[in-house]
Amino acid sequence: MKQVIIDKERCTGCGICAANCPDRTIHVADGIALHNGTDCLLCGHCRAVCPADAIRLPDQSELLGLATITEKTAVVAPGTTDCAELVALMRSRRSCRNYLPQTVPLDRLVDLVKIGTTAPSGTNSQGWNFVILPTREDLLVLGGLVADYYRKLNRLAANPLLRLAVKYLAGDSLGRYYRNYYVSVAEALREWDEEGTDRLFHGAVAAILVTGRKDASCPAEDALLATENILLAAHAMGLGSCLIGFAVEAMRRTPAMKEKMEIPAAEEIYSVIALGIPAVHYVRPAGRKKVVPRIMRPAAVTGHK
Ligand SMILES: Cc1cc2nc3c(=O)[nH]c(=O)nc-3n(C[C@H](O)[C@H](O)[C@H](O)COP(=O)(O)O)c2cc1C
């Protein structure tokens, strides 16, 4: 049974835990908080609001156990942090494609993974997993495998009869690849093979691969939310980062590559985050297309309040 542990000596029966339980697995009877006898999410909201510190979660700690950062466990209350500063951080993170050759200490990379896990996850499943490639040499091994995949794909895509057959049987994915990527991938492969130029990882010296358990309720969303946390924290640590979709695509389609990276078959790969110390200095933040949200007022249309 997945349940929080309620300390009956400390519990005052105030009921704040029950009122804030998203799963309704706690109620108050005879002046004390009690389980309803069903599995709970173990999301920790009850613990987080308990004024008497009467609730514990099995196998969980509020400390992430960061090695390179002094953790602050105090809650930042809504509205008490500098939002402008937060937005500036978000806008200042860029996809880095120019790195110094220095390695990133392993404990930094492990800390990034731990910070990633502060993300929300569907039903609090935390079904993500992370693989760290700590050195440039490790990254080059993955790069070689990815290059092999695209070499093969380019050979197939270059065949007009095959493109036609695939289009007829399974849609135009190969044709689209041919039109959009064939030439640039061929050039990148030539540079990789002949000049040792790395247009895949852009010279990054480490990577974090983010995977998700396929049986989790929302593995893609969970993994990508953790990914964004890692990107922002990397920036705050002074690291550059870049998502490498080309590597994700290759790994998704090549089980042997996932095996080589020790990713179990029960997990899907969702992101490859290249990392390193940036050799580029940005003097302006990211610009974005203007966004015009659709303001929907169904209540106004239907007259519902
Ligand atoms: C899902 C995804 C896949 C990406 N794949 C690559 C990639 O393979 N190589 C690369 O250089 N950048 C890649 N990027 C980075 C985007 O090109 C970049 O986010 C975009 O141009 C905006 O720039 P910014 O991140 O600096 O704000 C990827 C981004 C996302 C979200």
Short mmCIF file of C-alpha atoms and ligand atoms in Angstrom, two decimals:
data_model
loop_
_atom_site.label_atom_id
_atom_site.label_comp_id
_atom_site.label_asym_id
_atom_site.label_seq_id
_atom_site.Cartn_x
_atom_site.Cartn_y
_atom_site.Cartn_z
CA MET A 1 0.00 0.00 0.00
CA LYS A 2 1.40 3.44 -0.99
CA GLN A 3 0.66 5.67 1.98
CA VAL A 4 2.13 8.53 3.96
CA ILE A 5 3.06 7.91 7.58
CA ILE A 6 0.93 9.88 10.06
CA ASP A 7 2.37 10.47 13.51
CA LYS A 8 -0.66 10.15 15.80
CA GLU A 9 1.18 11.81 18.69
CA ARG A 10 1.84 14.96 16.68
CA CYS A 11 -1.37 15.15 14.65
CA THR A 12 -3.78 17.79 16.01
CA GLY A 13 -6.63 16.79 13.71
CA CYS A 14 -6.73 20.22 12.08
CA GLY A 15 -7.67 18.65 8.72
CA ILE A 16 -5.44 20.83 6.51
CA CYS A 17 -3.87 17.66 5.13
CA ALA A 18 -7.27 16.23 4.12
CA ALA A 19 -8.33 19.53 2.57
CA ASN A 20 -5.20 19.63 0.40
CA CYS A 21 -4.98 15.95 -0.58
CA PRO A 22 -5.52 15.73 -4.38
CA ASP A 23 -6.36 12.05 -4.04
CA ARG A 24 -8.75 12.34 -1.08
CA THR A 25 -6.96 9.50 0.67
CA ILE A 26 -6.88 11.22 4.08
CA HIS A 27 -9.81 12.15 6.30
CA VAL A 28 -10.13 13.30 9.88
CA ALA A 29 -12.06 11.22 12.41
CA ASP A 30 -12.12 11.53 16.19
CA GLY A 31 -9.67 14.43 16.04
CA ILE A 32 -6.99 12.63 14.06
CA ALA A 33 -5.95 12.31 10.41
CA LEU A 34 -6.47 8.82 9.01
CA HIS A 35 -5.87 7.03 5.70
CA ASN A 36 -8.83 5.91 3.67
CA GLY A 37 -7.07 2.63 3.04
CA THR A 38 -6.30 3.24 -0.63
CA ASP A 39 -3.04 3.91 -2.46
CA CYS A 40 -2.01 7.57 -2.50
CA LEU A 41 0.08 9.57 -4.98
CA LEU A 42 2.78 10.20 -2.36
CA CYS A 43 2.85 13.76 -3.71
CA GLY A 44 3.64 15.13 -0.24
CA HIS A 45 1.10 17.98 -0.25
CA CYS A 46 -0.19 16.79 3.13
CA ARG A 47 3.30 16.90 4.58
CA ALA A 48 3.99 20.27 2.99
CA VAL A 49 0.97 21.93 4.64
CA CYS A 50 0.97 20.14 8.02
CA PRO A 51 1.53 22.77 10.76
CA ALA A 52 2.38 20.02 13.28
CA ASP A 53 4.99 18.26 11.11
CA ALA A 54 3.05 15.05 11.70
CA ILE A 55 3.37 13.46 8.26
CA ARG A 56 6.30 11.70 6.64
CA LEU A 57 6.67 10.11 3.25
CA PRO A 58 8.36 6.74 2.97
CA ASP A 59 11.65 6.81 1.00
CA GLN A 60 11.53 10.53 0.28
CA SER A 61 13.57 13.46 1.45
CA GLU A 62 13.07 17.17 0.88
CA LEU A 63 16.81 17.41 0.30
CA LEU A 64 17.85 16.58 -3.23
CA GLY A 65 21.35 15.81 -1.98
CA LEU A 66 23.10 18.29 -4.24
CA ALA A 67 26.87 18.15 -4.06
CA THR A 68 27.82 21.41 -5.78
CA ILE A 69 25.09 23.75 -4.51
CA THR A 70 24.03 24.68 -1.00
CA GLU A 71 20.38 23.69 -1.02
CA LYS A 72 17.71 25.97 0.34
CA THR A 73 14.77 24.02 1.69
CA ALA A 74 12.69 27.05 2.64
CA VAL A 75 9.56 27.33 0.50
CA VAL A 76 9.48 30.32 -1.84
CA ALA A 77 5.94 31.55 -1.28
CA PRO A 78 3.91 32.62 -4.32
CA GLY A 79 4.60 36.23 -5.27
CA THR A 80 7.75 36.54 -3.15
CA THR A 81 10.36 35.90 -5.82
CA ASP A 82 11.55 38.28 -8.52
CA CYS A 83 9.55 37.24 -11.56
CA ALA A 84 11.44 39.64 -13.83
CA GLU A 85 14.65 37.88 -12.82
CA LEU A 86 13.09 34.50 -13.56
CA VAL A 87 11.93 35.64 -17.01
CA ALA A 88 15.38 37.08 -17.70
CA LEU A 89 16.91 33.69 -16.85
CA MET A 90 14.45 31.89 -19.12
CA ARG A 91 15.12 34.26 -22.01
CA SER A 92 18.87 34.13 -21.53
CA ARG A 93 19.08 30.36 -21.90
CA ARG A 94 20.08 29.68 -25.47
CA SER A 95 20.90 26.54 -27.38
CA CYS A 96 24.68 26.59 -27.17
CA ARG A 97 26.58 25.45 -30.26
CA ASN A 98 30.05 26.54 -29.28
CA TYR A 99 31.84 25.02 -26.27
CA LEU A 100 35.23 25.17 -24.58
CA PRO A 101 37.10 21.84 -24.41
CA GLN A 102 37.06 21.73 -20.57
CA THR A 103 35.14 18.85 -19.01
CA VAL A 104 32.18 19.40 -16.71
CA PRO A 105 32.71 17.83 -13.26
CA LEU A 106 30.59 14.70 -12.85
CA ASP A 107 29.03 15.94 -9.59
CA ARG A 108 27.71 18.97 -11.52
CA LEU A 109 26.02 16.66 -14.01
CA VAL A 110 24.57 14.50 -11.22
CA ASP A 111 23.24 17.66 -9.56
CA LEU A 112 21.56 18.66 -12.81
CA VAL A 113 19.76 15.31 -12.93
CA LYS A 114 18.59 15.75 -9.34
CA ILE A 115 17.35 19.26 -10.12
CA GLY A 116 15.50 17.82 -13.12
CA THR A 117 13.44 15.67 -10.76
CA THR A 118 11.83 18.71 -9.13
CA ALA A 119 9.53 18.81 -12.20
CA PRO A 120 5.89 17.78 -11.94
CA SER A 121 4.98 14.34 -13.28
CA GLY A 122 1.70 12.70 -14.22
CA THR A 123 0.20 11.01 -11.13
CA ASN A 124 3.52 11.84 -9.47
CA SER A 125 4.92 8.73 -11.13
CA GLN A 126 8.41 10.27 -11.52
CA GLY A 127 8.86 7.65 -14.21
CA TRP A 128 11.86 9.39 -15.69
CA ASN A 129 15.38 8.10 -15.85
CA PHE A 130 18.66 9.71 -16.79
CA VAL A 131 21.87 8.58 -18.42
CA ILE A 132 24.94 10.74 -18.05
CA LEU A 133 27.66 10.71 -20.70
CA PRO A 134 30.36 12.51 -18.72
CA THR A 135 33.14 13.06 -21.25
CA ARG A 136 33.67 14.13 -24.83
CA GLU A 137 34.93 10.62 -25.63
CA ASP A 138 31.63 9.13 -24.41
CA LEU A 139 29.72 11.62 -26.51
CA LEU A 140 31.75 10.69 -29.57
CA VAL A 141 30.75 7.04 -29.15
CA LEU A 142 27.07 8.05 -29.26
CA GLY A 143 27.87 10.43 -32.12
CA GLY A 144 29.38 7.58 -34.13
CA LEU A 145 26.24 5.48 -33.65
CA VAL A 146 24.00 8.40 -34.63
CA ALA A 147 26.16 9.04 -37.70
CA ASP A 148 25.78 5.36 -38.71
CA TYR A 149 21.99 5.71 -38.45
CA TYR A 150 21.86 8.81 -40.67
CA ARG A 151 24.32 7.29 -43.15
CA LYS A 152 21.90 4.40 -43.57
CA LEU A 153 18.86 6.68 -43.69
CA ASN A 154 20.46 8.91 -46.33
CA ARG A 155 21.24 5.84 -48.46
CA LEU A 156 17.58 4.80 -48.30
CA ALA A 157 16.24 8.32 -48.85
CA ALA A 158 18.43 8.80 -51.92
CA ASN A 159 16.49 6.03 -53.70
CA PRO A 160 13.51 7.62 -55.54
CA LEU A 161 11.75 4.27 -56.02
CA LEU A 162 11.95 3.55 -52.31
CA ARG A 163 10.63 7.03 -51.47
CA LEU A 164 7.70 6.38 -53.78
CA ALA A 165 7.02 2.93 -52.31
CA VAL A 166 7.17 4.24 -48.74
CA LYS A 167 4.86 7.11 -49.68
CA TYR A 168 2.37 4.67 -51.14
CA LEU A 169 2.52 2.27 -48.18
CA ALA A 170 3.15 4.46 -45.13
CA GLY A 171 2.98 8.16 -45.99
CA ASP A 172 5.56 10.67 -47.14
CA SER A 173 7.94 10.60 -44.15
CA LEU A 174 10.96 9.46 -46.21
CA GLY A 175 10.19 11.99 -48.95
CA ARG A 176 9.91 14.76 -46.37
CA TYR A 177 13.20 13.73 -44.81
CA TYR A 178 14.80 13.74 -48.27
CA ARG A 179 13.52 17.21 -49.11
CA ASN A 180 14.26 18.80 -45.70
CA TYR A 181 17.38 17.09 -44.38
CA TYR A 182 19.11 14.87 -46.93
CA VAL A 183 21.56 17.50 -48.23
CA SER A 184 22.47 19.04 -44.86
CA VAL A 185 22.85 15.62 -43.22
CA ALA A 186 25.06 14.41 -46.09
CA GLU A 187 27.28 17.48 -45.64
CA ALA A 188 27.37 17.04 -41.84
CA LEU A 189 28.35 13.37 -42.29
CA ARG A 190 31.08 14.29 -44.73
CA GLU A 191 32.45 16.87 -42.27
CA TRP A 192 32.23 14.32 -39.42
CA ASP A 193 34.08 11.68 -41.45
CA GLU A 194 36.67 13.79 -43.26
CA GLU A 195 37.29 16.79 -41.02
CA GLY A 196 36.23 15.56 -37.59
CA THR A 197 33.75 18.46 -37.37
CA ASP A 198 30.97 17.80 -34.90
CA ARG A 199 27.75 19.31 -36.21
CA LEU A 200 25.72 16.91 -34.08
CA PHE A 201 26.79 17.87 -30.55
CA HIS A 202 28.59 21.08 -31.58
CA GLY A 203 31.69 20.14 -29.60
CA ALA A 204 29.85 19.63 -26.29
CA VAL A 205 31.80 17.69 -23.66
CA ALA A 206 28.98 15.86 -21.86
CA ALA A 207 25.34 14.91 -22.23
CA ILE A 208 22.34 13.92 -20.20
CA LEU A 209 19.88 11.55 -21.85
CA VAL A 210 16.37 11.78 -20.42
CA THR A 211 14.18 8.71 -20.71
CA GLY A 212 10.72 7.81 -19.45
CA ARG A 213 9.12 4.55 -18.44
CA LYS A 214 6.64 3.67 -21.18
CA ASP A 215 4.09 2.51 -18.57
CA ALA A 216 4.06 5.89 -16.79
CA SER A 217 0.88 7.89 -17.33
CA CYS A 218 2.56 10.79 -19.20
CA PRO A 219 6.18 9.77 -19.86
CA ALA A 220 6.87 12.30 -22.61
CA GLU A 221 5.54 15.26 -20.66
CA ASP A 222 7.35 14.18 -17.50
CA ALA A 223 10.68 13.74 -19.26
CA LEU A 224 10.42 17.04 -21.11
CA LEU A 225 9.46 18.99 -18.01
CA ALA A 226 12.51 17.54 -16.24
CA THR A 227 14.53 18.45 -19.32
CA GLU A 228 13.52 22.11 -19.16
CA ASN A 229 14.50 22.25 -15.49
CA ILE A 230 17.92 20.88 -16.43
CA LEU A 231 18.35 23.44 -19.22
CA LEU A 232 17.56 26.36 -16.91
CA ALA A 233 19.68 25.04 -14.04
CA ALA A 234 22.58 24.42 -16.43
CA HIS A 235 22.44 28.07 -17.46
CA ALA A 236 22.39 29.17 -13.83
CA MET A 237 25.45 26.97 -13.21
CA GLY A 238 27.34 28.64 -16.04
CA LEU A 239 26.93 25.76 -18.47
CA GLY A 240 25.75 25.88 -22.05
CA SER A 241 23.23 23.31 -23.25
CA CYS A 242 21.53 22.21 -26.45
CA LEU A 243 18.80 19.70 -27.12
CA ILE A 244 19.87 17.25 -29.82
CA GLY A 245 16.71 16.03 -31.54
CA PHE A 246 18.73 14.30 -34.24
CA ALA A 247 20.20 11.95 -31.63
CA VAL A 248 16.78 11.31 -30.04
CA GLU A 249 15.29 10.37 -33.41
CA ALA A 250 18.17 7.99 -34.19
CA MET A 251 17.96 6.30 -30.78
CA ARG A 252 14.18 5.91 -30.99
CA ARG A 253 14.52 4.04 -34.24
CA THR A 254 17.51 1.92 -33.29
CA PRO A 255 16.94 -0.41 -30.33
CA ALA A 256 20.59 -1.51 -30.46
CA MET A 257 21.68 2.07 -29.85
CA LYS A 258 19.43 2.32 -26.80
CA GLU A 259 20.90 -0.95 -25.57
CA LYS A 260 24.43 0.38 -25.96
CA MET A 261 23.45 3.36 -23.81
CA GLU A 262 21.97 0.87 -21.29
CA ILE A 263 18.44 2.19 -21.76
CA PRO A 264 16.02 -0.67 -21.01
CA ALA A 265 13.40 -1.62 -23.61
CA ALA A 266 10.69 -0.54 -21.14
CA GLU A 267 11.92 3.06 -21.47
CA GLU A 268 11.65 5.54 -24.33
CA ILE A 269 14.20 8.26 -24.97
CA TYR A 270 12.80 11.81 -24.90
CA SER A 271 15.76 14.13 -24.90
CA VAL A 272 19.48 14.30 -25.38
CA ILE A 273 20.92 17.39 -23.70
CA ALA A 274 24.41 18.33 -24.86
CA LEU A 275 26.35 20.24 -22.21
CA GLY A 276 29.60 22.08 -21.73
CA ILE A 277 31.17 25.37 -20.81
CA PRO A 278 30.03 27.91 -23.38
CA ALA A 279 32.59 29.53 -25.64
CA VAL A 280 30.00 32.04 -26.83
CA HIS A 281 28.82 35.13 -25.01
CA TYR A 282 25.32 36.40 -25.77
CA VAL A 283 24.66 40.09 -25.35
CA ARG A 284 20.93 39.95 -26.12
CA PRO A 285 18.23 37.59 -24.91
CA ALA A 286 16.05 35.37 -27.12
CA GLY A 287 13.49 37.04 -29.34
CA ARG A 288 10.29 35.19 -30.07
CA LYS A 289 7.43 35.46 -32.56
CA LYS A 290 4.58 37.52 -31.27
CA VAL A 291 2.06 35.26 -29.58
CA VAL A 292 -1.62 36.07 -29.67
CA PRO A 293 -3.50 33.79 -27.29
CA ARG A 294 -7.07 32.97 -28.21
CA ILE A 295 -9.22 34.28 -25.41
CA MET A 296 -12.11 31.86 -25.07
CA ARG A 297 -15.21 32.93 -23.18
CA PRO A 298 -17.51 29.92 -23.43
CA ALA A 299 -19.32 31.16 -20.34
CA ALA A 300 -20.10 34.43 -22.08
CA VAL A 301 -21.36 32.60 -25.18
CA THR A 302 -23.54 30.07 -23.42
CA GLY A 303 -24.61 32.32 -20.57
CA HIS A 304 -23.19 29.89 -17.96
CA LYS A 305 -21.70 31.43 -14.87
C1 LIG B 1 12.81 19.04 -29.52
C2 LIG B 1 14.01 19.87 -29.92
C3 LIG B 1 15.02 19.32 -30.68
C4 LIG B 1 16.14 20.07 -31.02
N1 LIG B 1 17.14 19.49 -31.74
C5 LIG B 1 18.24 20.20 -32.05
C6 LIG B 1 19.34 19.57 -32.73
O1 LIG B 1 19.31 18.38 -33.07
N2 LIG B 1 20.44 20.32 -32.98
C7 LIG B 1 20.53 21.64 -32.60
O2 LIG B 1 21.54 22.27 -32.86
N3 LIG B 1 19.49 22.25 -31.95
C8 LIG B 1 18.37 21.58 -31.66
N4 LIG B 1 17.34 22.17 -30.97
C9 LIG B 1 17.47 23.56 -30.54
C10 LIG B 1 16.56 24.53 -31.33
O3 LIG B 1 17.07 24.72 -32.62
C11 LIG B 1 16.46 25.84 -30.53
O4 LIG B 1 15.80 25.59 -29.32
C12 LIG B 1 15.71 26.93 -31.27
O5 LIG B 1 16.38 27.31 -32.43
C13 LIG B 1 15.53 28.17 -30.38
O6 LIG B 1 16.78 28.66 -29.95
P1 LIG B 1 17.16 28.80 -28.42
O7 LIG B 1 17.00 27.45 -27.77
O8 LIG B 1 18.57 29.29 -28.39
O9 LIG B 1 16.23 29.81 -27.79
C14 LIG B 1 16.22 21.43 -30.62
C15 LIG B 1 15.21 21.98 -29.85
C16 LIG B 1 14.11 21.22 -29.49
C17 LIG B 1 13.04 21.83 -28.63
#
